[in-house]
Coordinates of C-alpha atoms and ligand atoms in Angstrom, one line a residue:
X255 CA 87.5 -71.6 97.2
X256 CA 90.7 -73.4 96.5
X257 CA 93.8 -72.1 94.1
X258 CA 96.0 -74.0 92.4
X259 CA 99.2 -72.4 91.8
X260 CA 101.8 -74.8 91.0
X261 CA 101.2 -78.8 89.5
X262 CA 99.4 -80.0 92.8
X263 CA 99.5 -77.1 95.7
X264 CA 96.1 -75.7 96.1
X265 CA 96.0 -72.4 98.6
X266 CA 93.3 -71.1 100.7
X267 CA 92.9 -67.5 102.1
X268 CA 90.8 -66.4 105.4
X269 CA 89.6 -63.6 105.1
X270 CA 91.0 -63.5 109.1
X271 CA 95.0 -61.0 108.2
X272 CA 94.6 -62.5 105.0
X273 CA 96.1 -66.1 106.4
X274 CA 96.6 -69.0 104.3
X275 CA 96.0 -72.6 104.1
X276 CA 98.2 -74.4 101.5
X277 CA 97.2 -78.1 100.3
X278 CA 99.5 -80.8 98.9
X279 CA 98.6 -83.0 96.2
X280 CA 100.5 -87.0 97.1
X281 CA 99.7 -90.6 96.2
X282 CA 96.1 -91.2 98.6
X283 CA 95.4 -87.4 99.4
X284 CA 96.4 -84.1 100.5
X285 CA 98.5 -82.9 103.5
X286 CA 97.4 -79.8 104.5
X287 CA 99.9 -77.1 105.7
X288 CA 98.0 -74.6 108.4
X289 CA 94.2 -75.4 108.0
X290 CA 92.6 -72.0 108.8
X291 CA 91.0 -70.2 111.1
X292 CA 87.2 -70.0 111.1
X293 CA 84.4 -72.8 111.4
X294 CA 83.2 -71.7 108.4
X295 CA 85.9 -71.5 106.2
X296 CA 87.6 -74.6 107.3
X297 CA 84.3 -77.3 106.8
X298 CA 84.0 -75.4 102.9
X299 CA 87.7 -76.5 102.7
X300 CA 87.3 -79.9 103.7
X301 CA 83.8 -80.0 101.4
X302 CA 86.2 -78.7 98.7
X303 CA 88.3 -81.5 99.2
X304 CA 85.7 -84.3 99.9
X305 CA 83.9 -83.0 96.0
X306 CA 87.2 -83.5 94.5
X307 CA 87.9 -86.7 96.0
X308 CA 91.2 -86.0 98.1
X309 CA 91.2 -87.2 101.4
X310 CA 93.1 -85.0 103.9
X311 CA 96.3 -87.8 105.4
X312 CA 97.7 -85.7 107.2
X313 CA 98.2 -82.7 108.7
X314 CA 101.3 -79.8 108.8
X315 CA 101.3 -76.7 111.8
X316 CA 104.0 -74.1 110.4
X317 CA 104.4 -72.6 113.8
X318 CA 102.8 -73.8 117.7
X319 CA 100.7 -70.0 117.3
X320 CA 96.8 -70.9 117.3
X321 CA 96.2 -69.7 114.5
X322 CA 98.3 -72.4 113.1
X323 CA 97.2 -75.0 114.8
X324 CA 93.1 -75.7 114.1
X325 CA 91.7 -78.3 113.6
X326 CA 87.7 -80.2 112.6
X327 CA 86.7 -84.2 112.4
X328 CA 85.6 -83.2 109.2
X329 CA 89.1 -83.3 108.0
X330 CA 89.6 -86.7 109.4
X331 CA 91.5 -88.7 111.9
X332 CA 95.1 -88.1 110.5
X333 CA 98.2 -87.3 111.7
X334 CA 99.4 -83.4 112.1
X335 CA 102.7 -82.8 112.4
X336 CA 105.0 -79.7 113.4
X337 CA 108.9 -78.9 114.6
X338 CA 109.0 -81.4 117.9
X339 CA 109.0 -78.5 119.2
X340 CA 106.3 -77.3 117.9
X341 CA 104.4 -79.9 119.4
X342 CA 106.2 -79.9 123.3
X343 CA 104.7 -76.1 123.0
X344 CA 101.1 -77.5 122.6
X345 CA 101.1 -79.8 124.6
X346 CA 102.6 -77.6 127.5
X347 CA 99.7 -75.7 126.6
X348 CA 97.5 -78.1 126.7
X349 CA 98.7 -80.0 130.2
X350 CA 97.5 -76.5 131.4
X351 CA 94.1 -76.8 133.9
X352 CA 92.6 -73.9 132.5
X353 CA 94.0 -73.8 128.7
X354 CA 90.3 -73.4 127.0
X355 CA 90.0 -69.9 128.6
X356 CA 93.4 -69.5 128.0
X357 CA 92.9 -70.0 124.4
X358 CA 89.5 -67.9 124.2
X359 CA 91.9 -65.0 125.6
X360 CA 94.8 -65.4 123.4
X361 CA 91.6 -65.1 120.3
X362 CA 90.3 -61.7 118.5
X363 CA 87.4 -61.1 120.2
X364 CA 85.2 -60.4 117.1
X365 CA 85.9 -64.4 115.8
X366 CA 86.1 -66.0 118.8
X367 CA 82.1 -67.6 118.4
X368 CA 83.8 -68.5 115.1
X369 CA 86.7 -70.4 116.2
X370 CA 86.6 -73.7 116.8
X371 CA 89.2 -74.9 119.8
X372 CA 88.4 -78.6 120.0
X373 CA 91.2 -80.5 118.3
X374 CA 93.2 -77.0 118.8
X375 CA 97.0 -78.3 119.1
X376 CA 97.1 -81.7 118.8
X377 CA 100.5 -82.5 117.1
X378 CA 102.4 -85.0 116.8
X379 CA 106.5 -84.3 116.6
X380 CA 108.1 -84.8 113.8
X381 CA 111.4 -86.9 114.9
X382 CA 114.0 -85.0 115.9
X383 CA 117.3 -83.7 112.6
X384 CA 114.3 -84.8 110.7
X385 CA 114.4 -83.4 107.1
X386 CA 110.9 -84.0 105.5
X387 CA 107.6 -84.5 106.5
X388 CA 106.6 -87.9 107.0
X389 CA 103.9 -88.2 103.8
X390 CA 103.7 -90.0 100.5
X391 CA 103.8 -87.0 98.6
X392 CA 107.0 -84.6 96.8
X393 CA 108.9 -84.7 98.6
X394 CA 108.6 -81.3 101.0
X395 CA 112.3 -80.8 103.3
X396 CA 111.6 -79.4 107.0
X397 CA 113.4 -75.8 107.8
X398 CA 113.8 -75.3 111.3
X399 CA 114.9 -71.9 112.1
X400 CA 114.9 -70.3 115.5
X401 CA 112.9 -65.9 115.2
X402 CA 109.0 -65.7 114.8
X403 CA 108.9 -68.7 117.1
X404 CA 110.8 -71.8 118.3
X405 CA 109.9 -75.1 116.3
X406 CA 108.9 -72.6 113.7
X407 CA 109.4 -74.5 110.7
X408 CA 109.1 -73.3 106.9
X409 CA 108.4 -76.5 104.7
X410 CA 109.9 -76.7 100.9
X411 CA 108.7 -78.4 98.0
X412 CA 111.2 -78.8 96.1
X413 CA 109.6 -80.3 93.0
X414 CA 106.9 -78.2 92.8
X415 CA 110.2 -74.7 94.2
X416 CA 107.7 -73.7 95.7
X417 CA 108.2 -72.8 99.3
X418 CA 105.8 -72.5 102.4
X419 CA 107.2 -69.8 105.0
X420 CA 104.3 -70.1 108.7
X421 CA 104.6 -66.2 109.9
X422 CA 107.9 -65.2 107.6
X423 CA 108.3 -63.2 103.9
X424 CA 104.9 -61.3 104.6
X425 CA 103.8 -58.3 102.2
X426 CA 101.4 -57.5 104.9
X427 CA 102.9 -57.8 108.2
X428 CA 106.4 -57.2 109.4
X429 CA 108.3 -59.4 110.8
X430 CA 107.7 -60.2 114.1
X431 CA 110.0 -61.2 116.7
X432 CA 110.4 -64.1 119.4
X433 CA 111.6 -61.8 121.9
X434 CA 111.6 -64.4 124.5
X435 CA 115.0 -65.0 122.8
X436 CA 118.0 -64.5 123.6
X437 CA 118.7 -62.5 120.4
X438 CA 116.0 -62.3 118.5
X439 CA 117.4 -60.3 115.8
X440 CA 120.0 -62.8 115.3
X441 CA 117.5 -65.0 114.9
X442 CA 115.4 -63.0 112.8
X443 CA 119.1 -62.9 109.9
X444 CA 120.3 -66.3 110.3
X445 CA 116.3 -67.2 109.3
X446 CA 116.8 -64.7 106.1
X447 CA 120.1 -65.9 105.8
X448 CA 118.7 -70.0 105.2
X449 CA 115.7 -68.3 103.1
X450 CA 118.4 -66.4 101.2
X451 CA 120.1 -69.8 100.6
X452 CA 117.6 -71.9 98.2
X453 CA 116.4 -67.8 96.2
X454 CA 117.7 -70.4 93.4
X455 CA 115.1 -72.5 93.8
X456 CA 112.2 -71.0 94.6
X457 CA 109.8 -69.5 92.6
X458 CA 106.6 -68.8 94.5
X459 CA 106.6 -68.1 98.3
X460 CA 103.2 -68.5 100.1
X461 CA 103.3 -66.3 103.8
X462 CA 101.1 -67.7 106.1
X463 CA 99.3 -64.3 105.3
X464 CA 99.1 -62.5 103.3
X465 CA 100.0 -62.6 99.2
X466 CA 101.3 -65.2 97.8
X467 CA 104.6 -64.0 95.6
X468 CA 106.5 -65.0 92.8
X469 CA 109.7 -65.0 91.1
X470 CA 111.7 -62.1 93.0
X471 CA 109.5 -61.4 95.5
X472 CA 111.4 -64.0 97.5
X473 CA 114.2 -62.0 97.5
X474 CA 112.1 -58.4 98.2
X475 CA 110.9 -60.5 100.9
X476 CA 114.0 -60.7 101.9
X477 CA 115.7 -57.6 101.2
X478 CA 113.1 -56.3 102.6
X479 CA 112.7 -57.8 106.3
X480 CA 117.0 -57.2 106.8
X481 CA 116.0 -53.6 105.9
X482 CA 112.8 -53.9 108.2
X483 CA 115.9 -55.8 111.5
X484 CA 119.4 -53.0 110.5
X485 CA 116.5 -49.8 111.1
X486 CA 115.1 -51.6 114.5
X487 CA 118.5 -52.5 115.6
X488 CA 120.3 -49.9 114.8
X489 CA 117.3 -46.9 116.2
X490 CA 116.9 -45.5 112.6
X491 CA 113.8 -44.1 112.1
X492 CA 112.3 -47.2 110.4
X493 CA 110.7 -46.9 106.4
X494 CA 108.2 -49.7 105.4
X495 CA 105.4 -48.7 103.9
X496 CA 104.0 -52.7 105.9
X497 CA 104.1 -50.5 109.5
X498 CA 104.2 -46.3 108.0
X499 CA 100.9 -44.5 107.9
X500 CA 99.7 -46.3 104.8
X501 CA 100.0 -49.1 106.5
X502 CA 97.6 -51.7 105.2
X503 CA 96.8 -53.2 107.9
X504 CA 95.8 -50.1 110.6
X505 CA 96.9 -52.2 114.3
X506 CA 100.2 -52.7 113.1
X507 CA 102.2 -49.4 113.5
X508 CA 100.9 -49.7 116.9
X509 CA 102.2 -53.4 117.3
X510 CA 105.1 -52.3 115.6
X511 CA 105.8 -50.2 117.7
X512 CA 105.4 -52.1 121.1
X513 CA 108.2 -54.3 119.6
X514 CA 110.2 -51.7 119.1
X515 CA 109.8 -50.6 122.7
X516 CA 110.1 -54.2 124.4
X517 CA 114.0 -55.1 121.6
X518 CA 114.4 -51.6 123.6
X519 CA 114.4 -52.7 127.1
X520 CA 115.5 -56.7 126.2
X521 CA 118.8 -54.3 125.5
X522 CA 118.8 -51.9 128.1
X523 CA 118.0 -55.1 130.5
X524 CA 121.9 -56.6 128.8
X525 CA 120.6 -59.2 125.9
X526 CA 123.2 -58.7 123.2
X527 CA 122.2 -57.1 120.2
X528 CA 123.5 -59.2 116.6
X529 CA 125.4 -57.1 114.1
X530 CA 125.0 -58.7 110.7
Ligands
ZN727 ZN1 99.8 -66.5 112.2

């Protein structure tokens, strides 16, 4: 089901860790951002858009993780954009001989039969230094940043005061750091600073997973994520409901502990840790 969140902006929420797909109405059709997870829900979304006479004219993937780069033939054969780095990561992935086996290993076992991978990752890179999605609709600014993944982009629809955050600013997931980066915590702080600079321009934040944040929630989520990062950086106990005993996702505290452990071993290995 498509929920209207702003003029010409709709969100569809998947049952798989509350993944949000966003639909933005343009002149001749819609831009589909992070299209969805299961074949059934994406077919339903395609049918809903057909009923509304809103053809998909382009796609956008916020980053090169499998749950953001799926696609269905029913959406049509249209350009599917991402950052240049996102497109390159996916191209390299698809060039590996056994990517279908590899993809199957990445997928959650309980969903593996429901997730269509035949069109996974066919992303066209927006030209480097491009600052807007190339389409005929309200201007959508591409805000690229390291933090969760290389080539990750948030999208700002300025006219609608909506920020589509990709895998950032979630109320149910703690920050998932890019542990391959030289300074994962520093990168994450830097991305939160970028979002902080937008708080006056944004009324609604759509995270890749979790609930839509309105009003002051953008600032609150930035604050919560900063506090998480400071606690991890300073080896303090993390006081965060997303990973505490009442965590809405019961597997998340384990992922959090694993992440802290990995960060500590990276630090021992000599990576610099940031101050903020
Ligand atoms: Zn995700």
